[in-house]
Short mmCIF file of N, CA, C and O in Angstrom, two decimals:
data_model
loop_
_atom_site.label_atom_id
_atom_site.label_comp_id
_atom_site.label_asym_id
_atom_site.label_seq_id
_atom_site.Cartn_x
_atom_site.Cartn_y
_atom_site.Cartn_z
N UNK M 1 -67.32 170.49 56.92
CA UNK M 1 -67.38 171.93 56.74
C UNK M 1 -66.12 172.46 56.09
O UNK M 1 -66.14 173.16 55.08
N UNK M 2 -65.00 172.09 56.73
CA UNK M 2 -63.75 172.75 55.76
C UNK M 2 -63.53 172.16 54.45
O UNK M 2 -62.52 172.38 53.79
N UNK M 3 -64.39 171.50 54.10
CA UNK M 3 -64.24 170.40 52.57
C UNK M 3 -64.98 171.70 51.67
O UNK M 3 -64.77 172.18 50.56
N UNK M 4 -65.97 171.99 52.80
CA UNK M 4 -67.39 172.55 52.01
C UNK M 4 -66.56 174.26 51.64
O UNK M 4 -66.71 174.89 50.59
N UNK M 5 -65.61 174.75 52.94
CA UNK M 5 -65.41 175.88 52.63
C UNK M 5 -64.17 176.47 51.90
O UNK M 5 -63.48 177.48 52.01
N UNK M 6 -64.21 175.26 51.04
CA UNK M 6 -62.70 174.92 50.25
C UNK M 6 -63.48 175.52 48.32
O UNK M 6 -63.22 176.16 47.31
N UNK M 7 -64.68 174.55 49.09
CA UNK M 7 -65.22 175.02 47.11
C UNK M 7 -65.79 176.52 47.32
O UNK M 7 -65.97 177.29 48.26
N UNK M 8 -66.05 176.52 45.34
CA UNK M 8 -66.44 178.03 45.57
C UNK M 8 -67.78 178.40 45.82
O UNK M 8 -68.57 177.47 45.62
N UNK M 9 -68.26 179.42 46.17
CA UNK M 9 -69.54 179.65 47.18
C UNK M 9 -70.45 179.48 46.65
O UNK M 9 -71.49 179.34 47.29
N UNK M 10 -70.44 179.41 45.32
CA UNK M 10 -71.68 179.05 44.30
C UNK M 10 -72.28 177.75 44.42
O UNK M 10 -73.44 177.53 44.09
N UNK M 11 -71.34 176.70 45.00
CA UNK M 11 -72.11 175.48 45.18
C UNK M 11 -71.96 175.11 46.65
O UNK M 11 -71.44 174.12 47.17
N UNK M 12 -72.51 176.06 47.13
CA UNK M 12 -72.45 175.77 48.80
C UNK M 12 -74.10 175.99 48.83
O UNK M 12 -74.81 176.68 48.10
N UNK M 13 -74.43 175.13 49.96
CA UNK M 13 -76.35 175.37 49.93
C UNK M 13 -76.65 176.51 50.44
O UNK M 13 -75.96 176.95 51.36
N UNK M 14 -77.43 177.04 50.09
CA UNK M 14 -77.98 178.47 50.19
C UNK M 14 -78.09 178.67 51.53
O UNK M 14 -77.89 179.85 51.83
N UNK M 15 -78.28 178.08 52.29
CA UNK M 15 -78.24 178.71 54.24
C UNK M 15 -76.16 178.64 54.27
O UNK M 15 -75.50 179.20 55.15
N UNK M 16 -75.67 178.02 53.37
CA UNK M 16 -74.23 178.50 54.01
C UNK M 16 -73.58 180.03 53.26
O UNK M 16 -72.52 180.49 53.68
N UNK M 17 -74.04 180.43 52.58
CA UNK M 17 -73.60 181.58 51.65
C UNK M 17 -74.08 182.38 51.92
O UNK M 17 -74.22 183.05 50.90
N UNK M 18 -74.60 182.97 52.90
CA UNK M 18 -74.50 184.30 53.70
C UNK M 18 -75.56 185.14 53.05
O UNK M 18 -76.49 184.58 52.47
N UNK M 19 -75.47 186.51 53.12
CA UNK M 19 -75.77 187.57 52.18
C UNK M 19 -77.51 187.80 53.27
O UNK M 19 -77.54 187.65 54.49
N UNK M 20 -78.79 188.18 52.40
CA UNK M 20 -79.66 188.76 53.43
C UNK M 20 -80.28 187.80 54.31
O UNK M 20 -81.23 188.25 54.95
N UNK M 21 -79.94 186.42 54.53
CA UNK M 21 -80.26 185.71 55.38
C UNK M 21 -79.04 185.34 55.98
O UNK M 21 -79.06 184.16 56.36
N UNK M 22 -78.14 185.84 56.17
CA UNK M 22 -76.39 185.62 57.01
C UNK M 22 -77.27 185.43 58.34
O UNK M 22 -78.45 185.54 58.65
N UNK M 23 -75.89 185.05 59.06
CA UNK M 23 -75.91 185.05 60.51
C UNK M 23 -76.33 186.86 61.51
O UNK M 23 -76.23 187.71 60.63
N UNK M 24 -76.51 187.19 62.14
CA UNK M 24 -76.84 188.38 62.76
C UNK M 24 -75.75 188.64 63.27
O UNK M 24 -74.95 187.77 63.62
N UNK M 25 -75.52 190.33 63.43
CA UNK M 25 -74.70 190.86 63.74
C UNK M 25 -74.46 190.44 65.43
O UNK M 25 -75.37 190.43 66.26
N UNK M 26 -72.94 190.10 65.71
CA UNK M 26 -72.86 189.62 67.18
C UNK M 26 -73.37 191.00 68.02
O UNK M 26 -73.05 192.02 67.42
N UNK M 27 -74.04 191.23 69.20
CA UNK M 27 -74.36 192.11 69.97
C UNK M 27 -73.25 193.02 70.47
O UNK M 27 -72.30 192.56 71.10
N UNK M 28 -73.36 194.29 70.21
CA UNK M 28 -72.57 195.32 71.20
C UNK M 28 -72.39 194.73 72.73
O UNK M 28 -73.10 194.11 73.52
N UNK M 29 -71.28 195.18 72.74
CA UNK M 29 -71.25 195.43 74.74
C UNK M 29 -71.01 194.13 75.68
O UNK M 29 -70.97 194.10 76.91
N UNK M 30 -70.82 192.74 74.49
CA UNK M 30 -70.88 191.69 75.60
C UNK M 30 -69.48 191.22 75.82
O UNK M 30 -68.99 191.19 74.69
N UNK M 31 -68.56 190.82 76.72
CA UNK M 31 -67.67 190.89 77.35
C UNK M 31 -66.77 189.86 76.06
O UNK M 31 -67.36 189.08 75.31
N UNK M 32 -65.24 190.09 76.06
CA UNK M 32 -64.55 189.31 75.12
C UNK M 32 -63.42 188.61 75.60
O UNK M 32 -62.77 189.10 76.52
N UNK M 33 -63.08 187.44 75.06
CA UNK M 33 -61.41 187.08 75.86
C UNK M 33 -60.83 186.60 74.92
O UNK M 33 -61.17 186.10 73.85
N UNK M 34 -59.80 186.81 75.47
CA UNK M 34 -58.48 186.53 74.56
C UNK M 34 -58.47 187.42 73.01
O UNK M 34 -57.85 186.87 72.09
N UNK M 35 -59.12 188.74 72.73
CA UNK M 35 -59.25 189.06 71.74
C UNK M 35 -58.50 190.86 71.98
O UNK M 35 -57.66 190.73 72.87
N UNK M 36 -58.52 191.66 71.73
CA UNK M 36 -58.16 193.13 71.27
C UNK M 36 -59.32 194.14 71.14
O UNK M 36 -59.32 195.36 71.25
N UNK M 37 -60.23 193.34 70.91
CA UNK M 37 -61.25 194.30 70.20
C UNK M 37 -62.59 193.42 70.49
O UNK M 37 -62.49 192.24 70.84
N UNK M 38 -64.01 194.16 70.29
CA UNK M 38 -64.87 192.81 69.90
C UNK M 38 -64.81 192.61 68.34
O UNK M 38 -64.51 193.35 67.39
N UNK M 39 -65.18 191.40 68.46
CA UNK M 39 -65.13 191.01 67.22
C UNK M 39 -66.34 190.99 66.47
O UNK M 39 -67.29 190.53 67.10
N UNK M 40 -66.61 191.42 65.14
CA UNK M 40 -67.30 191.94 63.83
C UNK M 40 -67.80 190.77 63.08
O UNK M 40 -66.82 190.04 62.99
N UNK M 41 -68.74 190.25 62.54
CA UNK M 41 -68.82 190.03 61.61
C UNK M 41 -68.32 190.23 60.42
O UNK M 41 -67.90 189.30 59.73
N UNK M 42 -68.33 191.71 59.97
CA UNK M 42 -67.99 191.75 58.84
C UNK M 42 -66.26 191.91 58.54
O UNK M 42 -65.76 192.23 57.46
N UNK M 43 -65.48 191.56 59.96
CA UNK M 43 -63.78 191.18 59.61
C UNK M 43 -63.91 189.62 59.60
O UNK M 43 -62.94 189.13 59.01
N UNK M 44 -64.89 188.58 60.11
CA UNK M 44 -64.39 187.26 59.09
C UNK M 44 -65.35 186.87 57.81
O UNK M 44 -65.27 185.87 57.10
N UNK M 45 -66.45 188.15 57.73
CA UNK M 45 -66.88 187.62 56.27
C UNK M 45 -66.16 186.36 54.69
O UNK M 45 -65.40 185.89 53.83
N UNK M 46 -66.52 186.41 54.94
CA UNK M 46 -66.04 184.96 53.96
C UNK M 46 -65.57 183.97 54.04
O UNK M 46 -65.67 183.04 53.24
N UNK M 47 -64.76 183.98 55.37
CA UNK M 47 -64.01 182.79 56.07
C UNK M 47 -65.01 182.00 56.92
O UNK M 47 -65.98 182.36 57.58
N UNK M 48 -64.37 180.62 56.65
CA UNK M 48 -64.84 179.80 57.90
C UNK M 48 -64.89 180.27 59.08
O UNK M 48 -64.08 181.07 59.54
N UNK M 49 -66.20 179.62 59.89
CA UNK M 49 -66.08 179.98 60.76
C UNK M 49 -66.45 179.02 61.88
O UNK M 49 -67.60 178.60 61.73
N UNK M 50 -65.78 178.51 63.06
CA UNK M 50 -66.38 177.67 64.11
C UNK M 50 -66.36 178.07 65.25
O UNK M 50 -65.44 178.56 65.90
N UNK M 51 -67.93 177.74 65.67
CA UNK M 51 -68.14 178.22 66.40
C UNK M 51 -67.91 176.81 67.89
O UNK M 51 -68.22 175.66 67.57
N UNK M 52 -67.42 177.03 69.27
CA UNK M 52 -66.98 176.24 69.73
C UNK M 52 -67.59 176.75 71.08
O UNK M 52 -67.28 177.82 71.62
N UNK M 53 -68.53 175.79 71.59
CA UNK M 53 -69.28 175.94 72.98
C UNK M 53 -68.68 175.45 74.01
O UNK M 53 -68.70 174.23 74.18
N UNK M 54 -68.09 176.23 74.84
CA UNK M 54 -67.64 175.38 75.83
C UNK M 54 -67.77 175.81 77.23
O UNK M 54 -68.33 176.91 77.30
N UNK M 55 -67.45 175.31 78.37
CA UNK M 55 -67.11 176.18 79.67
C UNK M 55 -65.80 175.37 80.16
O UNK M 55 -65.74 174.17 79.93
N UNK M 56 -64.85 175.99 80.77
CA UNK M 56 -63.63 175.97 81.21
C UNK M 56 -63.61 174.76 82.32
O UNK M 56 -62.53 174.22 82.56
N UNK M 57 -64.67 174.40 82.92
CA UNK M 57 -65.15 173.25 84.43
C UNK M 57 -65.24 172.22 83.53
O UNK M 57 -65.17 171.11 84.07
N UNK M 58 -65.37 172.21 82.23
CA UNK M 58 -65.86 170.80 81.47
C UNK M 58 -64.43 169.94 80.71
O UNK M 58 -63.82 170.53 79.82
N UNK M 59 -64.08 168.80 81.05
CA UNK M 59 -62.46 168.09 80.98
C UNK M 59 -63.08 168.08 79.76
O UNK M 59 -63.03 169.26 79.41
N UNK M 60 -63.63 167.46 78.88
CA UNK M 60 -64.21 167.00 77.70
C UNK M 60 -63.56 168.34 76.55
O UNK M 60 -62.78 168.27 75.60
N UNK M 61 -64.32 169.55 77.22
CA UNK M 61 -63.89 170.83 76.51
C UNK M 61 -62.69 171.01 76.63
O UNK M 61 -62.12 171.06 75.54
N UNK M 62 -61.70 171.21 77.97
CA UNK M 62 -60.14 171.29 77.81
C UNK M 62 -59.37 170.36 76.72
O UNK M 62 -58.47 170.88 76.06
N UNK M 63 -59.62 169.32 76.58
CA UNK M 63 -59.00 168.06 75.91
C UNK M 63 -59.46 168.96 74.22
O UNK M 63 -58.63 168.64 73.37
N UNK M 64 -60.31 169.74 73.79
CA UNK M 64 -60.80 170.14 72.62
C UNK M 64 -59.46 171.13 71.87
O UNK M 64 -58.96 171.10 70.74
N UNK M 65 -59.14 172.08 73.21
CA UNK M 65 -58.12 173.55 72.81
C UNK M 65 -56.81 172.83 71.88
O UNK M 65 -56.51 173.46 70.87
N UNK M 66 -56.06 171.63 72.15
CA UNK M 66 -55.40 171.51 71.21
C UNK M 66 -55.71 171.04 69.52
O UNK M 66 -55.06 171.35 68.52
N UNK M 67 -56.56 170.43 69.61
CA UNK M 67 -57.22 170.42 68.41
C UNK M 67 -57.73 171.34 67.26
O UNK M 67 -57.80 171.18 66.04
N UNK M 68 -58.12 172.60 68.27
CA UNK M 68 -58.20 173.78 67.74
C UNK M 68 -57.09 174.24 67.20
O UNK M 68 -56.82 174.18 66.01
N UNK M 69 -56.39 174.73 68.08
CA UNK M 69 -55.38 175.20 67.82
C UNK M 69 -54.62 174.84 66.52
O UNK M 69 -54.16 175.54 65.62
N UNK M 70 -54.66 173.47 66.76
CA UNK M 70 -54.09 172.48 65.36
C UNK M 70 -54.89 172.92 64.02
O UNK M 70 -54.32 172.95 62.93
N UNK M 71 -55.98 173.20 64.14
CA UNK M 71 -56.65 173.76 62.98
C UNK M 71 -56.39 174.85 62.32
O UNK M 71 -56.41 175.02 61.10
N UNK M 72 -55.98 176.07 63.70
CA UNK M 72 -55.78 177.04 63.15
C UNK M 72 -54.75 177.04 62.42
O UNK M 72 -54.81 177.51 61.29
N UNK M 73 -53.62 176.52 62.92
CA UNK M 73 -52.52 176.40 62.53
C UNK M 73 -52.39 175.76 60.71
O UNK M 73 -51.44 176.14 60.02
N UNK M 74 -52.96 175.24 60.41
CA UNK M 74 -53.68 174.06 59.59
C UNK M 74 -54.27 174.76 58.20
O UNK M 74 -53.85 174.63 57.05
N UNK M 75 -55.35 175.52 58.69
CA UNK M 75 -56.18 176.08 58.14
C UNK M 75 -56.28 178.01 58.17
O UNK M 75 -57.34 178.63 58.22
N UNK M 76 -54.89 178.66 58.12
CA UNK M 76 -54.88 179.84 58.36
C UNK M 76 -56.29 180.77 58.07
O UNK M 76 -56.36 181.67 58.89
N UNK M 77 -57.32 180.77 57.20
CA UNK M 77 -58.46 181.47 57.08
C UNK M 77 -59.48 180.81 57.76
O UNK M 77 -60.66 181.17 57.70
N UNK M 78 -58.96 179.57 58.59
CA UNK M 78 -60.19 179.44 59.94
C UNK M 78 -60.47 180.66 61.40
O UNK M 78 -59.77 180.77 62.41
N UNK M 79 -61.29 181.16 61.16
CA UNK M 79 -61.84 181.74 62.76
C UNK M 79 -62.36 180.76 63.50
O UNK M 79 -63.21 179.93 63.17
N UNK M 80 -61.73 180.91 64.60
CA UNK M 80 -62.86 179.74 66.14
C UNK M 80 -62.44 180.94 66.69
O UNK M 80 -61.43 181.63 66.83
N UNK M 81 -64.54 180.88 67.11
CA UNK M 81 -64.84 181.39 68.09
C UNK M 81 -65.20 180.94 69.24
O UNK M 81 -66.39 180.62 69.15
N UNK M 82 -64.76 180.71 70.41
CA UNK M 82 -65.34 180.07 71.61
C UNK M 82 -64.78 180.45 72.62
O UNK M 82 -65.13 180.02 73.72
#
């Protein structure tokens, strides 16, 4: 995916390039962490984006957060969401 979101959007397959078949707007009203605000769709439009499933009881998932992190760090126009 970050290989893919390196080229330009013209040769990305048509379910990754957004526009009237994008992803849906995230829902009003559902609870947020570690953030300021909820977060929009349309503030990471164009950027990568990963999405990261986890629950906090799962060792598998803890062992994941530095990795992330490393990405972000890595990849400044990455969003993770999880």
């Amino acid at each position: 995916l970050l290989a893919s979101a390196q080229a330009p959007r013209a040769h990305w397959p048509a379910e990754l390039r957004g526009g009237a078949t994008g992803a849906p707007e995230i829902p009003p009203g559902l609870p947020w962490l570690n953030t300021p605000a909820p977060l929009r769709l349309a503030a990471v439009r164009g950027r990568p984006v990963l999405l990261d499933f986890f629950t906090h009881g799962c060792i598998n998932c803890r062992h994941t957060q530095p990795d992330l992190r490393r990405l972000q760090a890595e990849f400044p126009q990455l969003v993770v969401i999880g």
